[in-house]
Short mmCIF file of C-alpha atoms and ligand atoms in Angstrom, two decimals:
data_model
loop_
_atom_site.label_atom_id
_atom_site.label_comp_id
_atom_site.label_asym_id
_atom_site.label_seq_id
_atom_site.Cartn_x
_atom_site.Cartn_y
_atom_site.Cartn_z
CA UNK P 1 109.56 44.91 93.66
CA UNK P 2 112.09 47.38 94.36
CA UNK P 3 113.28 50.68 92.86
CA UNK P 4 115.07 50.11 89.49
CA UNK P 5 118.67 52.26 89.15
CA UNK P 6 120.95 51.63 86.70
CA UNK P 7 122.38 48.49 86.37
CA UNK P 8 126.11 49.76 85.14
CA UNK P 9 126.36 52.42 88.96
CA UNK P 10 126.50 49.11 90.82
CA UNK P 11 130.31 49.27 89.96
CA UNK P 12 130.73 52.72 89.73
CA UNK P 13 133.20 53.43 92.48
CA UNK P 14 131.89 56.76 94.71
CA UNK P 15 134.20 60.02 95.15
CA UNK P 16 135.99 59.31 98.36
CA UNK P 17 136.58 63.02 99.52
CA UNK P 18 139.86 63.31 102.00
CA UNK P 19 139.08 62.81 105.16
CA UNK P 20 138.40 65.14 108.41
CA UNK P 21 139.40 63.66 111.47
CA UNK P 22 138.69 65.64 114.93
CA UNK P 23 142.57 66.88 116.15
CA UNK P 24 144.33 65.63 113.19
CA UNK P 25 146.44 67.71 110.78
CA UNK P 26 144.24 67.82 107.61
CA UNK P 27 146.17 67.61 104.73
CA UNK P 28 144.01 65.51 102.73
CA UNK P 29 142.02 68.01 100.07
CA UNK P 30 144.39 70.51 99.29
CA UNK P 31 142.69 73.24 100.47
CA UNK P 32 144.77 76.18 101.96
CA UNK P 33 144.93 76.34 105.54
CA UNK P 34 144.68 80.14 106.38
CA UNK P 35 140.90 80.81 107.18
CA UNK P 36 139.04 83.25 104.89
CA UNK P 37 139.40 87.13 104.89
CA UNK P 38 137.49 88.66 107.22
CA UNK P 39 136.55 91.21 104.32
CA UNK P 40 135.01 88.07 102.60
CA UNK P 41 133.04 86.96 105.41
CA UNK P 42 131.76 90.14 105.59
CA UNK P 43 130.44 90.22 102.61
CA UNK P 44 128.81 86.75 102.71
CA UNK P 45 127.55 87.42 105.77
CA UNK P 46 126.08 90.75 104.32
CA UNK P 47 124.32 89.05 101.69
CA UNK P 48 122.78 86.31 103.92
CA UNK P 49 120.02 88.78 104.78
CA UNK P 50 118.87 88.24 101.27
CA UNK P 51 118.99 84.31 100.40
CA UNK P 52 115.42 84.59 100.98
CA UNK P 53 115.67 85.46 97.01
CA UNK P 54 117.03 82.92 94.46
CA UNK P 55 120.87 83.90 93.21
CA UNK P 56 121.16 85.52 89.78
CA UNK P 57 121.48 82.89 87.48
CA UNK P 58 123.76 83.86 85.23
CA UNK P 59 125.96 85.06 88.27
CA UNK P 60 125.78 88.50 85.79
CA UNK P 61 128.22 90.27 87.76
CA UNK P 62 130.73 88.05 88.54
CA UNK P 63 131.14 86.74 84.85
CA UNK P 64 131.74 90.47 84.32
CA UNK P 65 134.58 90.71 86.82
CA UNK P 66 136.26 87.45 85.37
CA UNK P 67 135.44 88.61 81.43
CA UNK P 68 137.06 92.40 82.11
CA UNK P 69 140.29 90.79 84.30
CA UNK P 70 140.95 87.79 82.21
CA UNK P 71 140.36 89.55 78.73
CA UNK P 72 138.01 87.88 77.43
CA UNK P 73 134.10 88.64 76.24
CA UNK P 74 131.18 87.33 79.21
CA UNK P 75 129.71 85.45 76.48
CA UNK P 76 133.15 83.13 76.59
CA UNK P 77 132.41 82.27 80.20
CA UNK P 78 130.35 79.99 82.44
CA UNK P 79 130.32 79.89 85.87
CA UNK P 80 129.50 76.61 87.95
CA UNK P 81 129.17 74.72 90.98
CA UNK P 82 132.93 74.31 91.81
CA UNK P 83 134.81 72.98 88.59
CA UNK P 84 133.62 69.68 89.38
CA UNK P 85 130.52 70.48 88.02
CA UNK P 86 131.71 72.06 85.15
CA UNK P 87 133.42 68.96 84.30
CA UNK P 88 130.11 67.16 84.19
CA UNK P 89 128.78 69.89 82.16
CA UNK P 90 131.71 69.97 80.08
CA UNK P 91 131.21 65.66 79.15
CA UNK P 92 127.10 66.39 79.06
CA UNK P 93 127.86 69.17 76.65
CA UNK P 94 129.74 67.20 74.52
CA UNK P 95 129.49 63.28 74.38
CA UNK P 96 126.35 61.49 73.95
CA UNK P 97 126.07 57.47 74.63
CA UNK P 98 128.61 56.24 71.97
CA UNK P 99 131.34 59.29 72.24
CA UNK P 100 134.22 58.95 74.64
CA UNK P 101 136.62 61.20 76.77
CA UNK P 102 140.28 60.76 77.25
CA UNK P 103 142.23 61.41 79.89
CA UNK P 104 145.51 60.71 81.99
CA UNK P 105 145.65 58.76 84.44
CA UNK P 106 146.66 58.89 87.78
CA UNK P 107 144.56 62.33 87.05
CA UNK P 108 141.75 63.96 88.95
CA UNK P 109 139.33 61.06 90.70
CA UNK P 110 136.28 62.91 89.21
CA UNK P 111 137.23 62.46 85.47
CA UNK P 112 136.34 58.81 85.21
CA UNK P 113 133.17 58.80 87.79
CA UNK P 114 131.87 61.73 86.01
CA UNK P 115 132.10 60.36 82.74
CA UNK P 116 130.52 57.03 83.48
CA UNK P 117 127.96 59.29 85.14
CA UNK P 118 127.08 60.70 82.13
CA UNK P 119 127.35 57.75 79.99
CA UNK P 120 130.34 57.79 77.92
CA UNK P 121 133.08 55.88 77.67
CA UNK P 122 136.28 56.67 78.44
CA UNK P 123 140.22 55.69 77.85
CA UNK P 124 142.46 56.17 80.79
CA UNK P 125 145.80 57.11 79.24
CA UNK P 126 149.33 56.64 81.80
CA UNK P 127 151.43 58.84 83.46
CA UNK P 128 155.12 58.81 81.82
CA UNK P 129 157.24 57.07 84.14
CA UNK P 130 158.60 60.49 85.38
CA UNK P 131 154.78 61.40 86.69
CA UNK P 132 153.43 63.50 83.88
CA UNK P 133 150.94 63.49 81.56
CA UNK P 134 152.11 61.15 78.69
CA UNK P 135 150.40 63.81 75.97
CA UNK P 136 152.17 61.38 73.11
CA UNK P 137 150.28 58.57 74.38
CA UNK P 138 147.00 61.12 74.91
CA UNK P 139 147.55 61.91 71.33
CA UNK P 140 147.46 58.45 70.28
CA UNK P 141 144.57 57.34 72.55
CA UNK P 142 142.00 59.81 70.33
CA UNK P 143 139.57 57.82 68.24
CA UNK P 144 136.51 59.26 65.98
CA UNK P 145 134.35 58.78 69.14
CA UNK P 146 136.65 60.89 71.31
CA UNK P 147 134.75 64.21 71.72
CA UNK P 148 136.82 65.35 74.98
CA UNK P 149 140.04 65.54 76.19
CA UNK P 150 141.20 66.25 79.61
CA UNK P 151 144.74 67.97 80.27
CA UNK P 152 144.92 68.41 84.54
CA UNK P 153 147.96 70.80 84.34
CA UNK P 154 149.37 70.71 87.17
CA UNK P 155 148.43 67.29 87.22
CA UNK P 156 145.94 66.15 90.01
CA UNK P 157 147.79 64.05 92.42
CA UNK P 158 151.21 64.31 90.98
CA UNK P 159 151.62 67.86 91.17
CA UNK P 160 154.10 68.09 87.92
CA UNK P 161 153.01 70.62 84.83
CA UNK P 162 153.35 70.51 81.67
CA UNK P 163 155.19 73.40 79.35
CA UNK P 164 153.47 76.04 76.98
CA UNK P 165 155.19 74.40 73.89
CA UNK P 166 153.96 70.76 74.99
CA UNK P 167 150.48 71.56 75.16
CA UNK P 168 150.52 73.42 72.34
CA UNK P 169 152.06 70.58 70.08
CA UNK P 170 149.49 68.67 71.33
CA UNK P 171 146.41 70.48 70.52
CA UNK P 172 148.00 70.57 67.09
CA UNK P 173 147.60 67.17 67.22
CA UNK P 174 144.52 66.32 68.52
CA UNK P 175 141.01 67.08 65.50
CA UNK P 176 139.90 70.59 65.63
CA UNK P 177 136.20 68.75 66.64
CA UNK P 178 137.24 67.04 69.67
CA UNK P 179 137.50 69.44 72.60
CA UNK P 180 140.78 70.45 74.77
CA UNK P 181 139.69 71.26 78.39
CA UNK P 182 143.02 72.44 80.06
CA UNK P 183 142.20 72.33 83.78
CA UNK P 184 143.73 74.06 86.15
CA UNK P 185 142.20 73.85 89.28
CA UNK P 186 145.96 74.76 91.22
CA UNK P 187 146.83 77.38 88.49
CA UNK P 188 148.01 80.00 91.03
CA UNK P 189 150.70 78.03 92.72
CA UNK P 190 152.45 77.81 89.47
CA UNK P 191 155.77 79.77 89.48
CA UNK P 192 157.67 77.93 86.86
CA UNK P 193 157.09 80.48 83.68
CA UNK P 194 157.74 77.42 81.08
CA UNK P 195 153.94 76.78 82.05
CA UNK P 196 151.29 78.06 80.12
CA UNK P 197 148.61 80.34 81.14
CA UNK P 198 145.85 78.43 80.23
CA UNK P 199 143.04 81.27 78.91
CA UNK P 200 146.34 83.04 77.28
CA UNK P 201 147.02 79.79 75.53
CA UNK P 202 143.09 78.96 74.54
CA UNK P 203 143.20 83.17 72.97
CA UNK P 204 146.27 82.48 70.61
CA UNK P 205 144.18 79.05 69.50
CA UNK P 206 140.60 81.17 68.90
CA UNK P 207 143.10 83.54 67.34
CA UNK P 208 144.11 80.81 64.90
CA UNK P 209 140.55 79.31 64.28
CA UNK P 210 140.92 76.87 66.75
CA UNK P 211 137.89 77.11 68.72
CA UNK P 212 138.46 73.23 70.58
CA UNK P 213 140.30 74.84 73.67
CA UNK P 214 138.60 75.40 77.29
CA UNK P 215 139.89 76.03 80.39
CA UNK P 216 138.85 74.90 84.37
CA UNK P 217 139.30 77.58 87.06
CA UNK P 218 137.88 77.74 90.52
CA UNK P 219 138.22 79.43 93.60
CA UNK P 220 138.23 76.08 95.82
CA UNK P 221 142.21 76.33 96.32
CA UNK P 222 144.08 79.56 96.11
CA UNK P 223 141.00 81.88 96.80
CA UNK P 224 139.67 80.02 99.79
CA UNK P 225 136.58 79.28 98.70
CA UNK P 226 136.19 75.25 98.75
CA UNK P 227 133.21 74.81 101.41
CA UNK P 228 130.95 77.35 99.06
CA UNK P 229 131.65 75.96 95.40
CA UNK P 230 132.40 77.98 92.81
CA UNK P 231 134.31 77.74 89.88
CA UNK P 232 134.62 78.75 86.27
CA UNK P 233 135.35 77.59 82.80
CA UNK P 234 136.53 80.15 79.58
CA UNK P 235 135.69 78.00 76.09
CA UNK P 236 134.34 79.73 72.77
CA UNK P 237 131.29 81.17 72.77
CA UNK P 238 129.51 77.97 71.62
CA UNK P 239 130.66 76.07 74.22
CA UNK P 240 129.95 78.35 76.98
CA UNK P 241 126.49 78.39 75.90
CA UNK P 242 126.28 74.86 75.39
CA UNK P 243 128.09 74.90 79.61
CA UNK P 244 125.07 77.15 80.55
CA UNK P 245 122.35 74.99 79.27
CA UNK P 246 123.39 71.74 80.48
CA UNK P 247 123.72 73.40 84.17
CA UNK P 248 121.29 73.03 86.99
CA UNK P 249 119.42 75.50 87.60
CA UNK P 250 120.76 78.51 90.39
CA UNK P 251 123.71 75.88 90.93
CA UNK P 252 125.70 78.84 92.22
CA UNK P 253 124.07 79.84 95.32
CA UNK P 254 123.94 83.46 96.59
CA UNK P 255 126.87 83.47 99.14
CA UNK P 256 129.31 81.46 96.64
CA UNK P 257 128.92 84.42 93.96
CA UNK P 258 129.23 87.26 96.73
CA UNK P 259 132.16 85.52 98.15
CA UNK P 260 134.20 85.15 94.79
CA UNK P 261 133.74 89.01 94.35
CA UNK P 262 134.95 89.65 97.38
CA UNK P 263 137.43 87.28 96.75
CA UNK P 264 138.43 88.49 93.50
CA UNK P 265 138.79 92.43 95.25
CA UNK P 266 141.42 91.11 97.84
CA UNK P 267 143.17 88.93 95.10
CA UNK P 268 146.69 90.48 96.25
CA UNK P 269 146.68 89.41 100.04
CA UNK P 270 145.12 85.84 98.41
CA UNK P 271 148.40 85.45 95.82
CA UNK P 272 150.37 86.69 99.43
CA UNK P 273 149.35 83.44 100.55
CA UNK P 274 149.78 81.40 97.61
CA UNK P 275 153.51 82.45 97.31
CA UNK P 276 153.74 81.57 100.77
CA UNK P 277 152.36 77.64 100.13
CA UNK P 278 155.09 77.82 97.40
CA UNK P 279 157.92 78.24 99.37
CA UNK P 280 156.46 75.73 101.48
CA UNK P 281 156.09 73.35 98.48
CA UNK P 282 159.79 73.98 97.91
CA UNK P 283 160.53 73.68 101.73
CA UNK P 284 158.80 70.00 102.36
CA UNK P 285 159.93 68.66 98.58
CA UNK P 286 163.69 69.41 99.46
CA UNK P 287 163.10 68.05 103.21
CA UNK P 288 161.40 65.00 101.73
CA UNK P 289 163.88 64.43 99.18
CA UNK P 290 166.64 64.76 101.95
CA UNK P 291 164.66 61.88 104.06
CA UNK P 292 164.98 59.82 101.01
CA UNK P 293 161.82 59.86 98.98
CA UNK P 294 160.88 60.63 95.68
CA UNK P 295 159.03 63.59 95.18
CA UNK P 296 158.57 64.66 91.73
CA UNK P 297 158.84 68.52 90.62
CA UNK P 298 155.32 70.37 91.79
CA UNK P 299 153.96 72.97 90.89
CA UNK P 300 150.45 72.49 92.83
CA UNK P 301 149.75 73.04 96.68
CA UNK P 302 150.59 69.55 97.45
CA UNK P 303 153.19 66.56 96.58
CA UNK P 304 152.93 63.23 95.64
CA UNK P 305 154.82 60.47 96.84
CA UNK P 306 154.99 57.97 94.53
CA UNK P 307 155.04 55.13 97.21
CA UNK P 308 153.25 52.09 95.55
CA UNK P 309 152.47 49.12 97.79
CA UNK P 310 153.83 50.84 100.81
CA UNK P 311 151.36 53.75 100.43
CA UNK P 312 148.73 52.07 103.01
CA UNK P 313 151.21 51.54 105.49
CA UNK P 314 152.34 54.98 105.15
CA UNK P 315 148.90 56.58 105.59
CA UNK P 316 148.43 54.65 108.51
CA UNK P 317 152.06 55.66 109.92
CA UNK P 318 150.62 59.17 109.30
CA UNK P 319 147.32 59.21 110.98
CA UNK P 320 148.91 57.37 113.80
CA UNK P 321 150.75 60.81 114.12
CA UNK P 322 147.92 62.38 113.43
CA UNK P 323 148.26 63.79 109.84
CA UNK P 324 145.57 63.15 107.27
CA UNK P 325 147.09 62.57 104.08
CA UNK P 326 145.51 61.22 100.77
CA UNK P 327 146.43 58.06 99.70
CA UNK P 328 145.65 56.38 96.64
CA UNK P 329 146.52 52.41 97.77
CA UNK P 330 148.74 50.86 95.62
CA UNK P 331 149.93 54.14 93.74
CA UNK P 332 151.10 56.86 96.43
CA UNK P 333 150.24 59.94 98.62
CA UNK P 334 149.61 63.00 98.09
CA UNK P 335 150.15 65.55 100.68
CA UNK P 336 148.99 68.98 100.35
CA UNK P 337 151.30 71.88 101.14
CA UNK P 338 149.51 73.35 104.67
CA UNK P 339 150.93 76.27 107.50
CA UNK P 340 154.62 75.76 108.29
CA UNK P 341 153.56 73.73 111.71
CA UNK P 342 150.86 71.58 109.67
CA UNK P 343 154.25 71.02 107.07
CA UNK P 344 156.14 69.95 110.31
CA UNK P 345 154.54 68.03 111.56
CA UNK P 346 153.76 65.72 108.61
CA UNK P 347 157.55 65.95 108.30
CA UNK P 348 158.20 64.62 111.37
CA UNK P 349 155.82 61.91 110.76
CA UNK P 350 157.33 60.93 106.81
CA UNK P 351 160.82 61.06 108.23
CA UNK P 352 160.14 58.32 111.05
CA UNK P 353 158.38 56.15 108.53
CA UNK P 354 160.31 52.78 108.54
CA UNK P 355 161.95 52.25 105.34
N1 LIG Z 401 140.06 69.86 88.95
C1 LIG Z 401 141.05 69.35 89.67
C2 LIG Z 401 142.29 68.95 88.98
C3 LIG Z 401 140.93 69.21 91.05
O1 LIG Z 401 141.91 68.67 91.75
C4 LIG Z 401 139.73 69.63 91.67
C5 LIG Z 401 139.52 69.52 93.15
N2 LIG Z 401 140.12 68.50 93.81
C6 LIG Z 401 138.73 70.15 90.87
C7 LIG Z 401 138.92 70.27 89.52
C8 LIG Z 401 137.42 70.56 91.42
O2 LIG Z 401 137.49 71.58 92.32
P1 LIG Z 401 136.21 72.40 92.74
O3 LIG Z 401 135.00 71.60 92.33
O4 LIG Z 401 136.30 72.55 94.20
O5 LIG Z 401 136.27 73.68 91.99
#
């Protein structure tokens, strides 16, 4: 005899994180490059004389920062381990064995894993052939078991965004009882204002009644913080409770809530940086377009190249220069935007790529 597991993980495929290869050129996560502030580490490294104690929580004091600078009440927010984990707690919160989640896909590689983690079933909906979220399709893929909907603006590896107008026809479309998480994980690389700010957008729908809008933030990407995990989500107040009970116990640790604070007090130099990563963005998408590839519009900290059955052979081409991109075999690459030499040197590397 031998430990039972479930039957169904046996072909549940694992995360595959990107990888980090010793003297390589990581551009495989799309995390930003620059190190943290030293004012953060001070502060985490101030309040590692007390991790003898448990964290708050409720993270109390950081839920107040977010409530008071995004305009919203505390109640209306949930805090998490990374927004991964508020994606679990988002399906958990929601679907039970028979309900399902939709979602586009190519989207974020958690979405599906998650879901079958959790036990519901799910409908994978295509990208438009321009590399967008089909939301038409989206629409049309809701059933009376739906109970979630996933909208990964910018989209998670394509890097293209949707408009304010588009995602608001859709949640007109989609039953007030099935719920709208708009996640935006890469929200402050975003400089096209056609896209919607995502807690802005979910206000005017609570405004209206509408109380089947949430939205995914973290502080993984633009604030630095990806090795500590912490992230957020804003939903009504019912769902935010429903968030907090579903979560595991002190999932935000200590140094993660300490960090985002001090995070959150040098958010100027931080969005310093972003803008920087999005003239890089433009940078490498106009160099990459010049080489000859297609590289849809981003509006994320990386690009995708939509390279199909050549994607393999271009990862390897990379690492071989020592780059680490992400590549998704059969589909295409995604690169994330690093520091000017990390952007030139994958450059280099895509421009002597036999084609
Ligand atoms: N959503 C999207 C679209 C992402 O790409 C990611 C990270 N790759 C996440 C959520 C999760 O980020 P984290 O758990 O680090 O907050």
């Amino acid at each position: 005899m031998t430990v039972r597991t479930r039957a169904d993980l046996a072909a549940l495929p694992a995360y595959v994180p990107g990888r980090s290869i010793p003297g390589a050129i990581k551009l495989a996560s799309n995390e930003v490059s620059a190190g943290p502030l030293p004012s953060v580490v001070r502060a985490i490294a101030d309040a590692a004389t007390a991790i003898n104690r448990y964290p708050d929580n409720g993270a109390a004091e950081l839920v107040a920062r977010l409530a008071d600078r995004l305009g919203v009440p505390a109640e209306q927010l949930a805090v998490g381990c990374g927004s991964v984990t508020l994606c679990q707690q988002l399906v958990q919160a929601t679907c039970a064995e028979a309900d399902e989640v939709v979602f586009p896909w190519r989207s974020f590689e958690a979405y599906p894993i998650i879901t079958q983690v959790v036990g519901a079933g799910q409908t994978r909906v295509p990208l438009t052939g321009g590399h967008g979220l089909d939301l038409d399709a989206m629409a049309a893929a809701i059933t009376p078991k739906t109970r979630l909907v996933f909208v990964c603006n910018p989209n998670n590896p394509t890097g293209t965004a949707l408009r304010t107008e588009e995602v608001e026809r859709f949640i007109d479309r989609v039953p007030s009882d099935v719920l709208v998480v708009v996640d935006e994980a890469y929200k402050e690389f975003v400089d096209d204002p056609h896209v919607p700010d995502g807690v802005e957008l979910a206000k005017a729908q609570w405004a209206r009644g509408r109380d089947n809008v949430a939205v995914l933030r973290t502080f993984s990407k633009a604030y630095g913080l990806a090795g500590l995990r912490v992230g957020y989500a804003v939903g009504s107040p019912k769902l935010a409770e429903a968030l907090r009970k579903v979560a595991v116990p002190f999932s935000v640790n200590a140094l993660a809530q300490v960090a985002a604070l001090a995070s959150l007090d040098a958010e100027d130099e931080l969005m310093v940086r972003c803008r920087a990563v999005v003239a890089e963005r433009t940078r490498v998408t106009g160099e990459l377009r010049h080489a000859g590839y297609e590289v849809p519009d981003s509006q994320a900290n990386f690009v995708w190249l939509p390279l199909g059955e050549r994607t393999a052979a271009f990862n390897e081409h990379c690492l071989a220069h020592k780059v680490v991109v992400r590549a998704f075999l059969g589909d295409g690459a995604r690169v994330t935007v690093g520091e000017p030499e990390e952007n030139d040197a994958f450059l280099a590397a895509a421009r002597s790529f036999p084609r």
